[in-house]
Amino acid sequence: MVGKVARDAATAEFFDGTARGELLLRRCHDGHLSSPYATACETCAAADLTATPAKGGGTVVSHAAAHRRDGTTLPLVIVELDEGPWWWSCVVGAEPHEVTTGARVRLHHERADGGSEAVPVFRLVAA
Amino acid sequence: MGEAAADPLTPRTMPRGRTPAIVGLGMTEMGKVYDRTAAEFAADAVRLAVADAGLSLEDVDGLLTSAGVGGGVGLGLARDLGLRDLAVLSEMQSYGSTAGQMVQYASLAVASGMAGTIACVFADAPLRQGTSTGAAYGSRGAVGWRGVLGASGIADTTSMYALAARRHMDTYGTTQDQLGHIAVGQRAWAGMNPRAQFRDPLTLEQYHASRWITEPFHLLDCCLVSNGGIAVVVTSAERAGSLARPPVHVHGWGQAHPGRSLLRHENFGLVSGAARSGPAALAMAGLSVSDVDVVELYDCYTFTVLITLEDYGFCPKGEGGRFVADGTLGPDGKLKVNTGGGQLSSYYLWGMTPLSEAVLQARGEAGERQVADHDVVLVSGNGGVLDHHSTLVLSPHAPGRA
Ligand SMILES: [Zn+2]
């Protein structure tokens, strides 16, 4: 379901995390949590951040349904992780009409065939 | 105005010195035009704009350039045009808000005396003969942060705006039908624009029947893709009086770059930079939204029009859907919005699309689609995914007499 992606210097630690099944958030000295790609704390602008894995639970903030050239339809989502940061990805194992704003989701990782890095995606949590 | 002026982002007055005016507009052939590079479109547009003003290239002492996705428009344009001894020359990039920003920086240069006559140009040639429109704006290599987003299925700007639009729909009850009213209203205007790529009338039924790109966006929620170039010439109001065309005075301007962080409580999809930029520009002009006669909005998607109307204050936040569906849009509507058909129906040259139509309307040169009252024309630019915003307040009247 997911596509191929290669790491670069900025994403090496992130993809080391996804290979372990972890989505690495960024934490400052004051304990604020920022998005995985933040280079400064998104709350206090501190530059000294360390990686900390998300626990994996989240809530759908918004959703969309991409109609792809192969005729399939992929549910896209913005998820607010329970820690606060957002992550944009897709929902696997569900049809677009099943994905709604406010739905609970769980982090999961998938890898495209042929040696790509693992990519964070979501699955719906049964209500 | 007191409350707005207390905001540090709000400029208080027109800079002292010469007041700026747009005196030239140059538009090349646009659309599926394959015989020129972006640099050639840019050079043609500047020559047309300078001639339109009744000036010659020797009169130009400033040049600001803006390139699209295809690149190829930059500092070299000065050489291509044979321009010498320029007092201002730069490439600019804030995506769809750049055109409005170029006019702002040109206005500041004119007001300060840094330069006298400045050409601002955007050109792009993403379409190649025999290639699909989608391929023209296709995704690049899947590497790094952008790559992980694409690998997750969020491979284009349309997906990101679709996520913004759905959030607005789910929060405020905005409907698909309401988005459709924007596409239908603008197409009705396009029918009167000889430059429009799509001029056939459009019904709401046809809108709903057009294929999905990324829900909630149908094909007809999305801008088209065009090759071409547009330039404007900015000089002082004093000089404008002796030139070929009626001057379009620049009364006010603003920019806003929210610098979104993607965390809990973020207002992505609900409020854009227009909420700060619009009031700042109107306050600088000493006007309010009720004074605006013509509104030319950046419309990469139908939704962009809706959120900008709300953020500019034409209706309360969250009521944009009801506002656009209530007889507001189209030639018979209560508010004259995107009178040339916009990027949805006419031509897509980033922020030059709304700006060019604004200049034509302010001059009274919009032909069959000319709006009778055109004393105050409000123009927006929008770049990134609601990341960058610019606003201009234009008028055929000199400041103080709008
Ligand atoms: Zn912090």
Short mmCIF file of C-alpha atoms and ligand atoms in Angstrom, two decimals:
data_model
loop_
_atom_site.label_atom_id
_atom_site.label_comp_id
_atom_site.label_asym_id
_atom_site.label_seq_id
_atom_site.Cartn_x
_atom_site.Cartn_y
_atom_site.Cartn_z
CA MET A 1 0.00 0.00 0.00
CA VAL A 2 2.74 2.52 0.88
CA GLY A 3 5.29 3.80 -1.64
CA LYS A 4 9.04 3.65 -1.67
CA VAL A 5 11.11 6.25 0.15
CA ALA A 6 14.85 6.66 0.73
CA ARG A 7 16.51 8.27 3.74
CA ASP A 8 18.70 11.35 3.67
CA ALA A 9 20.85 12.88 6.42
CA ALA A 10 17.87 14.71 7.96
CA THR A 11 15.72 11.56 8.20
CA ALA A 12 18.31 8.89 9.10
CA GLU A 13 17.39 8.76 12.83
CA PHE A 14 13.66 8.86 11.96
CA PHE A 15 13.96 5.84 9.64
CA ASP A 16 16.10 3.99 12.20
CA GLY A 17 13.02 4.46 14.40
CA THR A 18 10.46 3.29 11.84
CA ALA A 19 12.60 0.19 11.23
CA ARG A 20 12.00 -0.65 14.94
CA GLY A 21 8.28 0.15 14.59
CA GLU A 22 8.66 3.52 16.33
CA LEU A 23 7.52 7.02 15.32
CA LEU A 24 10.10 9.30 16.93
CA LEU A 25 8.80 12.59 18.32
CA ARG A 26 11.18 15.36 19.43
CA ARG A 27 11.35 16.40 23.09
CA CYS A 28 12.90 19.58 24.51
CA HIS A 29 14.37 20.06 28.02
CA ASP A 30 11.01 21.38 29.22
CA GLY A 31 9.26 18.23 28.07
CA HIS A 32 7.34 19.76 25.13
CA LEU A 33 6.81 17.26 22.34
CA SER A 34 7.19 18.32 18.70
CA SER A 35 6.68 16.69 15.32
CA PRO A 36 9.29 14.18 14.09
CA TYR A 37 10.71 16.70 11.60
CA ALA A 38 10.95 19.62 14.04
CA THR A 39 14.46 21.06 14.31
CA ALA A 40 13.37 23.49 17.02
CA CYS A 41 10.73 22.89 19.71
CA GLU A 42 7.34 23.84 18.24
CA THR A 43 6.27 25.22 21.63
CA CYS A 44 9.34 27.07 23.01
CA ALA A 45 11.78 27.14 20.03
CA ALA A 46 14.53 25.33 21.97
CA ALA A 47 17.06 23.88 19.53
CA ASP A 48 18.29 21.00 21.70
CA LEU A 49 15.86 18.15 21.07
CA THR A 50 16.01 14.44 21.73
CA ALA A 51 14.05 11.60 20.13
CA THR A 52 11.24 9.90 22.01
CA PRO A 53 8.88 7.29 20.55
CA ALA A 54 5.14 8.04 20.25
CA LYS A 55 2.98 5.61 22.23
CA GLY A 56 0.96 4.94 19.09
CA GLY A 57 -2.58 6.10 19.86
CA GLY A 58 -4.19 9.00 18.03
CA THR A 59 -7.37 10.69 16.81
CA VAL A 60 -8.30 11.69 13.25
CA VAL A 61 -8.20 15.50 12.82
CA SER A 62 -9.13 15.46 9.14
CA HIS A 63 -9.41 12.98 6.29
CA ALA A 64 -9.56 12.80 2.51
CA ALA A 65 -9.86 10.08 -0.11
CA ALA A 66 -7.27 9.99 -2.89
CA HIS A 67 -8.53 8.44 -6.12
CA ARG A 68 -5.47 6.88 -7.70
CA ARG A 69 -4.63 6.06 -11.29
CA ASP A 70 -4.94 2.31 -10.64
CA GLY A 71 -8.61 2.77 -9.66
CA THR A 72 -8.06 2.29 -5.93
CA THR A 73 -9.08 4.82 -3.32
CA LEU A 74 -6.80 5.56 -0.38
CA PRO A 75 -8.00 7.18 2.87
CA LEU A 76 -5.63 10.01 3.86
CA VAL A 77 -5.58 11.41 7.38
CA ILE A 78 -4.14 14.03 9.66
CA VAL A 79 -3.83 12.31 13.03
CA GLU A 80 -3.31 14.06 16.34
CA LEU A 81 -1.15 11.67 18.30
CA ASP A 82 -2.16 11.38 21.95
CA GLU A 83 1.06 13.26 22.87
CA GLY A 84 -0.10 16.32 20.83
CA PRO A 85 1.94 16.38 17.60
CA TRP A 86 0.20 15.69 14.28
CA TRP A 87 1.24 13.13 11.70
CA TRP A 88 -0.02 13.05 8.11
CA SER A 89 -0.39 9.61 6.52
CA CYS A 90 -2.94 7.08 5.29
CA VAL A 91 -5.21 4.51 6.93
CA VAL A 92 -4.66 0.89 5.88
CA GLY A 93 -7.23 -1.88 6.10
CA ALA A 94 -10.23 0.43 5.81
CA GLU A 95 -12.44 1.96 3.14
CA PRO A 96 -12.53 5.78 2.94
CA HIS A 97 -16.15 5.99 4.15
CA GLU A 98 -15.13 4.21 7.37
CA VAL A 99 -12.63 6.94 8.25
CA THR A 100 -14.21 9.89 10.04
CA THR A 101 -13.03 12.94 11.96
CA GLY A 102 -12.66 12.01 15.61
CA ALA A 103 -12.08 8.30 14.91
CA ARG A 104 -9.47 6.57 17.07
CA VAL A 105 -6.47 5.10 15.24
CA ARG A 106 -3.35 3.15 16.11
CA LEU A 107 0.12 3.63 14.61
CA HIS A 108 1.48 0.85 12.46
CA HIS A 109 4.37 0.60 9.99
CA GLU A 110 4.51 -0.65 6.42
CA ARG A 111 7.29 -1.11 3.93
CA ALA A 112 7.00 -1.13 0.14
CA ASP A 113 8.40 -4.17 -1.66
CA GLY A 114 11.98 -3.79 -2.81
CA GLY A 115 14.04 -2.42 0.04
CA SER A 116 12.35 0.85 0.97
CA GLU A 117 12.37 2.39 4.42
CA ALA A 118 9.38 1.57 6.67
CA VAL A 119 6.63 4.21 6.65
CA PRO A 120 4.26 5.11 9.54
CA VAL A 121 0.57 4.48 8.70
CA PHE A 122 -2.57 4.05 10.80
CA ARG A 123 -5.25 1.43 11.42
CA LEU A 124 -8.72 2.16 12.76
CA VAL A 125 -9.30 1.06 16.35
CA ALA A 126 -12.65 -0.72 16.77
CA ALA A 127 -14.97 1.57 18.73
CA MET B 1 -8.72 51.51 12.68
CA GLY B 2 -7.26 52.05 16.17
CA GLU B 3 -7.53 48.43 17.17
CA ALA B 4 -5.94 47.19 13.95
CA ALA B 5 -3.13 49.74 14.14
CA ALA B 6 -2.10 48.39 17.54
CA ASP B 7 -1.18 45.11 15.87
CA PRO B 8 2.56 45.16 15.16
CA LEU B 9 1.95 43.43 11.82
CA THR B 10 -0.33 46.22 10.66
CA PRO B 11 1.36 48.92 8.62
CA ARG B 12 -0.08 52.26 9.68
CA THR B 13 0.24 54.55 6.73
CA MET B 14 1.44 54.75 3.17
CA PRO B 15 5.21 55.34 3.22
CA ARG B 16 6.15 58.99 2.91
CA GLY B 17 7.23 60.20 -0.50
CA ARG B 18 5.98 59.10 -3.88
CA THR B 19 2.81 57.01 -3.91
CA PRO B 20 2.94 53.93 -6.15
CA ALA B 21 0.71 53.01 -9.06
CA ILE B 22 0.48 50.11 -11.51
CA VAL B 23 0.75 51.66 -14.97
CA GLY B 24 1.41 48.70 -17.26
CA LEU B 25 0.00 45.20 -17.70
CA GLY B 26 1.43 42.63 -20.10
CA MET B 27 -0.20 39.24 -20.69
CA THR B 28 1.21 36.74 -23.17
CA GLU B 29 -0.85 34.11 -24.92
CA MET B 30 -1.73 31.62 -22.14
CA GLY B 31 -2.75 27.98 -21.81
CA LYS B 32 -1.54 25.16 -24.04
CA VAL B 33 1.11 27.29 -25.71
CA TYR B 34 4.15 25.13 -26.39
CA ASP B 35 6.42 27.26 -28.56
CA ARG B 36 8.19 29.26 -25.83
CA THR B 37 10.26 28.66 -22.71
CA ALA B 38 9.33 30.24 -19.38
CA ALA B 39 12.15 32.78 -19.85
CA GLU B 40 10.75 33.73 -23.24
CA PHE B 41 7.23 34.11 -21.81
CA ALA B 42 8.69 36.34 -19.07
CA ALA B 43 10.57 38.55 -21.54
CA ASP B 44 7.48 38.85 -23.74
CA ALA B 45 5.30 39.76 -20.74
CA VAL B 46 7.69 42.52 -19.62
CA ARG B 47 7.90 43.97 -23.13
CA LEU B 48 4.08 43.95 -23.37
CA ALA B 49 3.67 45.59 -19.95
CA VAL B 50 6.21 48.32 -20.70
CA ALA B 51 4.60 49.04 -24.08
CA ASP B 52 1.15 49.02 -22.46
CA ALA B 53 2.33 51.78 -20.12
CA GLY B 54 3.62 53.84 -23.02
CA LEU B 55 7.17 53.38 -21.77
CA SER B 56 10.27 51.81 -23.31
CA LEU B 57 12.66 49.33 -21.73
CA GLU B 58 15.20 52.14 -21.18
CA ASP B 59 12.73 53.64 -18.68
CA VAL B 60 12.84 50.50 -16.52
CA ASP B 61 15.29 50.69 -13.62
CA GLY B 62 13.98 47.80 -11.55
CA LEU B 63 13.06 44.17 -12.20
CA LEU B 64 11.53 41.58 -9.85
CA THR B 65 11.09 38.03 -11.14
CA SER B 66 9.06 35.03 -10.02
CA ALA B 67 9.37 31.52 -11.45
CA GLY B 68 6.84 28.69 -11.28
CA VAL B 69 7.38 24.95 -10.87
CA GLY B 70 9.26 24.74 -14.16
CA GLY B 71 11.83 27.36 -13.09
CA GLY B 72 13.84 29.19 -15.71
CA VAL B 73 12.84 32.77 -14.83
CA GLY B 74 15.42 34.71 -12.85
CA LEU B 75 18.21 37.24 -12.84
CA GLY B 76 19.12 36.32 -16.41
CA LEU B 77 15.92 38.03 -17.56
CA ALA B 78 17.64 41.41 -17.16
CA ARG B 79 20.22 40.31 -19.74
CA ASP B 80 17.53 38.78 -21.99
CA LEU B 81 15.78 42.17 -22.05
CA GLY B 82 18.99 44.18 -22.43
CA LEU B 83 18.34 46.06 -19.18
CA ARG B 84 21.37 48.00 -17.88
CA ASP B 85 22.15 49.89 -14.68
CA LEU B 86 19.18 48.58 -12.72
CA ALA B 87 18.66 50.02 -9.24
CA VAL B 88 16.56 47.01 -8.12
CA LEU B 89 16.92 43.41 -9.31
CA SER B 90 15.91 40.21 -7.53
CA GLU B 91 14.32 36.79 -7.88
CA MET B 92 11.46 36.33 -5.43
CA GLN B 93 9.74 33.23 -4.07
CA SER B 94 6.79 32.90 -1.73
CA TYR B 95 4.82 30.68 -4.12
CA GLY B 96 1.33 31.94 -4.88
CA SER B 97 1.70 35.03 -2.72
CA THR B 98 4.72 36.26 -4.70
CA ALA B 99 2.96 38.38 -7.32
CA GLY B 100 1.29 40.56 -4.70
CA GLN B 101 4.55 40.75 -2.77
CA MET B 102 6.48 41.90 -5.84
CA VAL B 103 4.05 44.83 -6.18
CA GLN B 104 4.56 45.58 -2.48
CA TYR B 105 8.37 45.66 -2.71
CA ALA B 106 8.19 47.64 -5.95
CA SER B 107 5.85 50.10 -4.19
CA LEU B 108 8.30 50.48 -1.30
CA ALA B 109 11.16 51.06 -3.76
CA VAL B 110 9.16 53.70 -5.64
CA ALA B 111 7.99 55.39 -2.43
CA SER B 112 11.53 55.62 -1.10
CA GLY B 113 13.00 56.79 -4.38
CA MET B 114 15.21 53.70 -4.58
CA ALA B 115 13.95 53.08 -8.12
CA GLY B 116 11.50 54.83 -10.42
CA THR B 117 9.93 52.24 -12.71
CA ILE B 118 9.89 48.57 -11.77
CA ALA B 119 8.68 45.60 -13.80
CA CYS B 120 7.34 42.59 -11.85
CA VAL B 121 6.95 39.36 -13.80
CA PHE B 122 5.82 35.76 -13.35
CA ALA B 123 6.08 33.13 -16.07
CA ASP B 124 5.92 29.35 -16.17
CA ALA B 125 5.78 26.63 -18.81
CA PRO B 126 4.99 23.37 -16.98
CA LEU B 127 2.87 21.93 -19.81
CA ARG B 128 4.66 19.85 -22.43
CA GLN B 129 2.94 18.75 -25.60
CA GLY B 130 1.68 15.17 -25.27
CA THR B 131 1.96 15.06 -21.46
CA SER B 132 -0.94 15.10 -19.02
CA THR B 133 -1.79 18.12 -16.89
CA GLY B 134 -1.24 16.02 -13.77
CA ALA B 135 2.26 15.08 -14.92
CA ALA B 136 3.09 18.78 -15.26
CA TYR B 137 2.80 19.15 -11.49
CA GLY B 138 3.89 15.58 -10.69
CA SER B 139 5.83 14.51 -7.63
CA ARG B 140 9.60 14.44 -7.51
CA GLY B 141 11.92 11.77 -6.06
CA ALA B 142 10.77 10.06 -2.87
CA VAL B 143 13.54 11.07 -0.45
CA GLY B 144 13.55 12.44 3.08
CA TRP B 145 10.62 14.24 4.74
CA ARG B 146 8.83 15.05 1.49
CA GLY B 147 9.40 11.46 0.39
CA VAL B 148 7.84 9.94 3.51
CA LEU B 149 4.74 12.07 3.00
CA GLY B 150 4.48 10.93 -0.63
CA ALA B 151 5.10 7.29 0.31
CA SER B 152 2.18 7.61 2.77
CA GLY B 153 -0.12 8.57 -0.12
CA ILE B 154 -0.04 12.35 0.37
CA ALA B 155 1.76 12.85 -2.90
CA ASP B 156 0.52 16.24 -4.06
CA THR B 157 -0.74 19.66 -2.98
CA THR B 158 -4.31 18.67 -3.83
CA SER B 159 -4.28 16.04 -1.06
CA MET B 160 -3.10 18.59 1.48
CA TYR B 161 -5.74 21.17 0.53
CA ALA B 162 -8.34 18.37 0.54
CA LEU B 163 -7.41 17.64 4.16
CA ALA B 164 -7.72 21.35 4.94
CA ALA B 165 -11.12 21.58 3.26
CA ARG B 166 -12.52 18.47 5.00
CA ARG B 167 -11.54 19.89 8.36
CA HIS B 168 -13.49 23.06 7.58
CA MET B 169 -16.47 20.99 6.41
CA ASP B 170 -16.47 18.82 9.53
CA THR B 171 -15.97 21.79 11.87
CA TYR B 172 -18.43 24.29 10.37
CA GLY B 173 -20.82 22.18 8.31
CA THR B 174 -19.49 23.43 4.97
CA THR B 175 -20.92 21.23 2.20
CA GLN B 176 -19.83 19.85 -1.16
CA ASP B 177 -22.66 21.80 -2.79
CA GLN B 178 -21.29 25.02 -1.34
CA LEU B 179 -17.84 24.36 -2.82
CA GLY B 180 -19.61 23.70 -6.11
CA HIS B 181 -21.23 27.14 -6.07
CA ILE B 182 -17.74 28.66 -6.23
CA ALA B 183 -16.80 26.66 -9.35
CA VAL B 184 -20.15 27.43 -11.01
CA GLY B 185 -20.06 31.15 -10.17
CA GLN B 186 -16.56 31.62 -11.52
CA ARG B 187 -17.33 29.73 -14.71
CA ALA B 188 -20.17 32.14 -15.39
CA TRP B 189 -17.66 35.00 -15.22
CA ALA B 190 -15.20 33.08 -17.42
CA GLY B 191 -17.82 32.91 -20.14
CA MET B 192 -17.26 36.64 -20.61
CA ASN B 193 -13.44 36.46 -20.60
CA PRO B 194 -11.87 35.93 -24.04
CA ARG B 195 -8.66 34.76 -22.32
CA ALA B 196 -10.39 31.98 -20.34
CA GLN B 197 -9.41 28.38 -21.07
CA PHE B 198 -12.85 27.07 -19.96
CA ARG B 199 -15.81 29.21 -21.03
CA ASP B 200 -18.72 26.79 -21.39
CA PRO B 201 -21.42 27.30 -18.74
CA LEU B 202 -21.23 24.92 -15.79
CA THR B 203 -24.08 23.57 -13.67
CA LEU B 204 -23.95 22.24 -10.12
CA GLU B 205 -24.94 18.83 -11.53
CA GLN B 206 -21.93 18.87 -13.86
CA TYR B 207 -19.75 19.91 -10.94
CA HIS B 208 -20.93 16.94 -8.85
CA ALA B 209 -20.48 14.60 -11.83
CA SER B 210 -16.87 15.62 -12.51
CA ARG B 211 -14.42 12.95 -11.44
CA TRP B 212 -12.89 12.85 -7.98
CA ILE B 213 -9.26 13.84 -7.62
CA THR B 214 -8.99 13.65 -3.82
CA GLU B 215 -12.30 13.83 -1.97
CA PRO B 216 -13.71 16.33 -1.11
CA PHE B 217 -12.25 17.76 -4.34
CA HIS B 218 -13.70 17.01 -7.73
CA LEU B 219 -11.68 17.88 -10.82
CA LEU B 220 -13.72 21.10 -10.98
CA ASP B 221 -12.56 22.14 -7.49
CA CYS B 222 -8.98 22.35 -8.79
CA CYS B 223 -7.22 25.05 -10.80
CA LEU B 224 -6.10 24.30 -14.31
CA VAL B 225 -2.47 24.43 -15.46
CA SER B 226 -1.26 27.04 -17.94
CA ASN B 227 1.85 28.10 -19.79
CA GLY B 228 2.37 31.83 -20.13
CA GLY B 229 3.65 35.01 -18.54
CA ILE B 230 2.18 38.17 -16.98
CA ALA B 231 4.00 41.34 -15.93
CA VAL B 232 3.00 44.62 -14.34
CA VAL B 233 4.91 47.92 -14.21
CA VAL B 234 4.93 49.98 -11.01
CA THR B 235 5.94 53.63 -10.94
CA SER B 236 5.01 56.79 -9.01
CA ALA B 237 1.51 58.21 -9.19
CA GLU B 238 3.13 61.49 -10.19
CA ARG B 239 4.70 59.94 -13.27
CA ALA B 240 1.63 57.76 -13.95
CA GLY B 241 -0.42 60.81 -14.85
CA SER B 242 1.50 61.35 -18.09
CA LEU B 243 1.48 57.70 -19.25
CA ALA B 244 -0.69 55.75 -21.68
CA ARG B 245 -3.12 53.96 -19.37
CA PRO B 246 -5.32 54.97 -16.43
CA PRO B 247 -3.16 54.43 -13.34
CA VAL B 248 -4.15 51.82 -10.77
CA HIS B 249 -3.10 53.23 -7.41
CA VAL B 250 -1.75 50.94 -4.71
CA HIS B 251 -3.51 52.03 -1.52
CA GLY B 252 -2.66 49.30 0.91
CA TRP B 253 -0.94 46.02 1.34
CA GLY B 254 -0.19 43.23 3.77
CA GLN B 255 1.44 39.84 4.08
CA ALA B 256 1.06 37.03 6.59
CA HIS B 257 3.09 33.87 7.02
CA PRO B 258 1.55 31.99 9.95
CA GLY B 259 4.48 29.58 10.39
CA ARG B 260 2.26 26.73 11.35
CA SER B 261 3.43 24.05 13.72
CA LEU B 262 1.50 20.85 13.39
CA LEU B 263 0.38 20.30 16.94
CA ARG B 264 -2.78 20.10 19.00
CA HIS B 265 -4.94 23.26 18.67
CA GLU B 266 -3.45 24.17 15.27
CA ASN B 267 -6.03 25.96 13.11
CA PHE B 268 -4.94 24.41 9.79
CA GLY B 269 -7.92 24.40 7.41
CA LEU B 270 -9.90 26.74 9.67
CA VAL B 271 -8.02 30.07 9.51
CA SER B 272 -5.37 31.23 7.02
CA GLY B 273 -2.88 34.10 6.84
CA ALA B 274 -5.61 36.11 5.11
CA ALA B 275 -7.07 36.82 8.56
CA ARG B 276 -4.09 39.07 9.36
CA SER B 277 -3.02 40.19 5.91
CA GLY B 278 -6.44 41.40 4.74
CA PRO B 279 -7.27 43.66 7.70
CA ALA B 280 -3.70 45.02 7.64
CA ALA B 281 -3.99 46.00 3.97
CA LEU B 282 -7.42 47.56 4.39
CA ALA B 283 -6.31 49.48 7.49
CA MET B 284 -3.34 50.88 5.56
CA ALA B 285 -5.76 52.07 2.88
CA GLY B 286 -8.11 53.52 5.51
CA LEU B 287 -10.91 51.24 4.27
CA SER B 288 -13.00 48.31 5.46
CA VAL B 289 -14.46 45.29 3.66
CA SER B 290 -17.76 47.13 3.20
CA ASP B 291 -15.90 49.60 0.93
CA VAL B 292 -14.66 46.85 -1.42
CA ASP B 293 -16.32 46.72 -4.86
CA VAL B 294 -14.39 43.94 -6.58
CA VAL B 295 -12.61 40.95 -5.01
CA GLU B 296 -9.96 39.01 -6.93
CA LEU B 297 -8.92 35.99 -4.87
CA TYR B 298 -6.24 33.37 -5.34
CA ASP B 299 -8.24 30.23 -6.17
CA CYS B 300 -5.94 27.24 -6.51
CA TYR B 301 -8.97 25.32 -5.16
CA THR B 302 -12.59 26.32 -4.58
CA PHE B 303 -11.91 26.01 -0.85
CA THR B 304 -9.19 28.68 -0.99
CA VAL B 305 -11.81 31.21 -2.10
CA LEU B 306 -14.13 30.21 0.74
CA ILE B 307 -11.57 30.48 3.53
CA THR B 308 -10.20 33.77 2.16
CA LEU B 309 -13.67 35.36 2.04
CA GLU B 310 -14.15 34.37 5.69
CA ASP B 311 -10.71 35.50 6.80
CA TYR B 312 -11.05 38.86 5.03
CA GLY B 313 -14.28 39.38 6.96
CA PHE B 314 -16.86 39.32 4.16
CA CYS B 315 -18.79 36.87 6.36
CA PRO B 316 -18.32 35.49 9.89
CA LYS B 317 -15.87 32.62 10.41
CA GLY B 318 -17.49 29.31 9.57
CA GLU B 319 -20.27 30.83 7.46
CA GLY B 320 -18.33 30.94 4.19
CA GLY B 321 -20.23 27.96 2.81
CA ARG B 322 -23.65 29.50 3.33
CA PHE B 323 -22.30 32.86 2.11
CA VAL B 324 -21.08 31.56 -1.28
CA ALA B 325 -24.22 29.47 -1.85
CA ASP B 326 -26.58 32.34 -1.13
CA GLY B 327 -26.50 34.23 -4.43
CA THR B 328 -23.20 35.89 -3.59
CA LEU B 329 -21.07 34.74 -6.53
CA GLY B 330 -21.28 34.98 -10.31
CA PRO B 331 -22.04 38.01 -12.50
CA ASP B 332 -25.49 38.49 -10.89
CA GLY B 333 -24.19 37.93 -7.37
CA LYS B 334 -24.09 40.37 -4.48
CA LEU B 335 -20.27 40.41 -4.33
CA LYS B 336 -18.13 40.60 -7.45
CA VAL B 337 -15.58 37.83 -6.89
CA ASN B 338 -13.06 36.47 -9.42
CA THR B 339 -14.62 38.34 -12.28
CA GLY B 340 -12.26 36.89 -14.87
CA GLY B 341 -13.06 33.27 -14.00
CA GLY B 342 -9.91 32.87 -11.90
CA GLN B 343 -7.50 29.98 -11.85
CA LEU B 344 -10.41 27.52 -11.78
CA SER B 345 -11.70 28.46 -15.23
CA SER B 346 -9.48 30.99 -16.97
CA TYR B 347 -5.72 30.77 -16.57
CA TYR B 348 -3.29 29.69 -13.86
CA LEU B 349 -0.34 32.03 -13.57
CA TRP B 350 -0.11 31.93 -9.77
CA GLY B 351 -0.76 35.32 -8.11
CA MET B 352 -0.72 37.10 -11.46
CA THR B 353 -4.15 35.61 -12.22
CA PRO B 354 -6.05 37.65 -9.61
CA LEU B 355 -3.71 40.65 -10.00
CA SER B 356 -4.13 40.93 -13.78
CA GLU B 357 -7.93 40.81 -13.53
CA ALA B 358 -7.80 43.40 -10.73
CA VAL B 359 -5.83 45.80 -12.93
CA LEU B 360 -8.27 45.35 -15.83
CA GLN B 361 -11.29 45.91 -13.54
CA ALA B 362 -9.75 48.94 -11.81
CA ARG B 363 -9.00 50.51 -15.19
CA GLY B 364 -12.49 49.80 -16.48
CA GLU B 365 -11.03 47.70 -19.30
CA ALA B 366 -12.68 44.34 -18.52
CA GLY B 367 -15.08 44.50 -21.47
CA GLU B 368 -18.30 42.53 -21.22
CA ARG B 369 -17.54 41.49 -17.64
CA GLN B 370 -16.62 44.98 -16.38
CA VAL B 371 -18.07 45.68 -12.94
CA ALA B 372 -19.81 49.07 -12.86
CA ASP B 373 -18.53 50.07 -9.41
CA HIS B 374 -14.78 49.42 -9.31
CA ASP B 375 -13.43 52.09 -6.99
CA VAL B 376 -11.84 49.62 -4.56
CA VAL B 377 -10.40 46.30 -5.73
CA LEU B 378 -9.07 43.78 -3.19
CA VAL B 379 -6.51 41.20 -4.41
CA SER B 380 -5.21 38.12 -2.61
CA GLY B 381 -2.24 35.83 -3.11
CA ASN B 382 -1.83 32.47 -1.39
CA GLY B 383 1.23 30.22 -1.35
CA GLY B 384 2.19 26.78 -0.10
CA VAL B 385 -0.65 25.00 1.67
CA LEU B 386 -2.22 28.16 3.15
CA ASP B 387 1.30 29.02 4.38
CA HIS B 388 1.87 32.42 2.73
CA HIS B 389 -0.58 35.23 2.08
CA SER B 390 -0.40 38.64 0.41
CA THR B 391 -3.07 41.32 -0.03
CA LEU B 392 -3.27 44.44 -2.20
CA VAL B 393 -5.86 47.21 -2.12
CA LEU B 394 -6.05 48.89 -5.55
CA SER B 395 -8.07 51.80 -6.88
CA PRO B 396 -8.33 53.94 -10.02
CA HIS B 397 -8.35 56.92 -7.66
CA ALA B 398 -5.31 58.46 -6.00
CA PRO B 399 -5.02 57.94 -2.21
CA GLY B 400 -7.42 60.17 -0.31
CA ARG B 401 -9.97 60.13 -3.10
CA ALA B 402 -10.99 56.46 -3.22
ZN ZN C 1 9.97 23.28 24.32
#
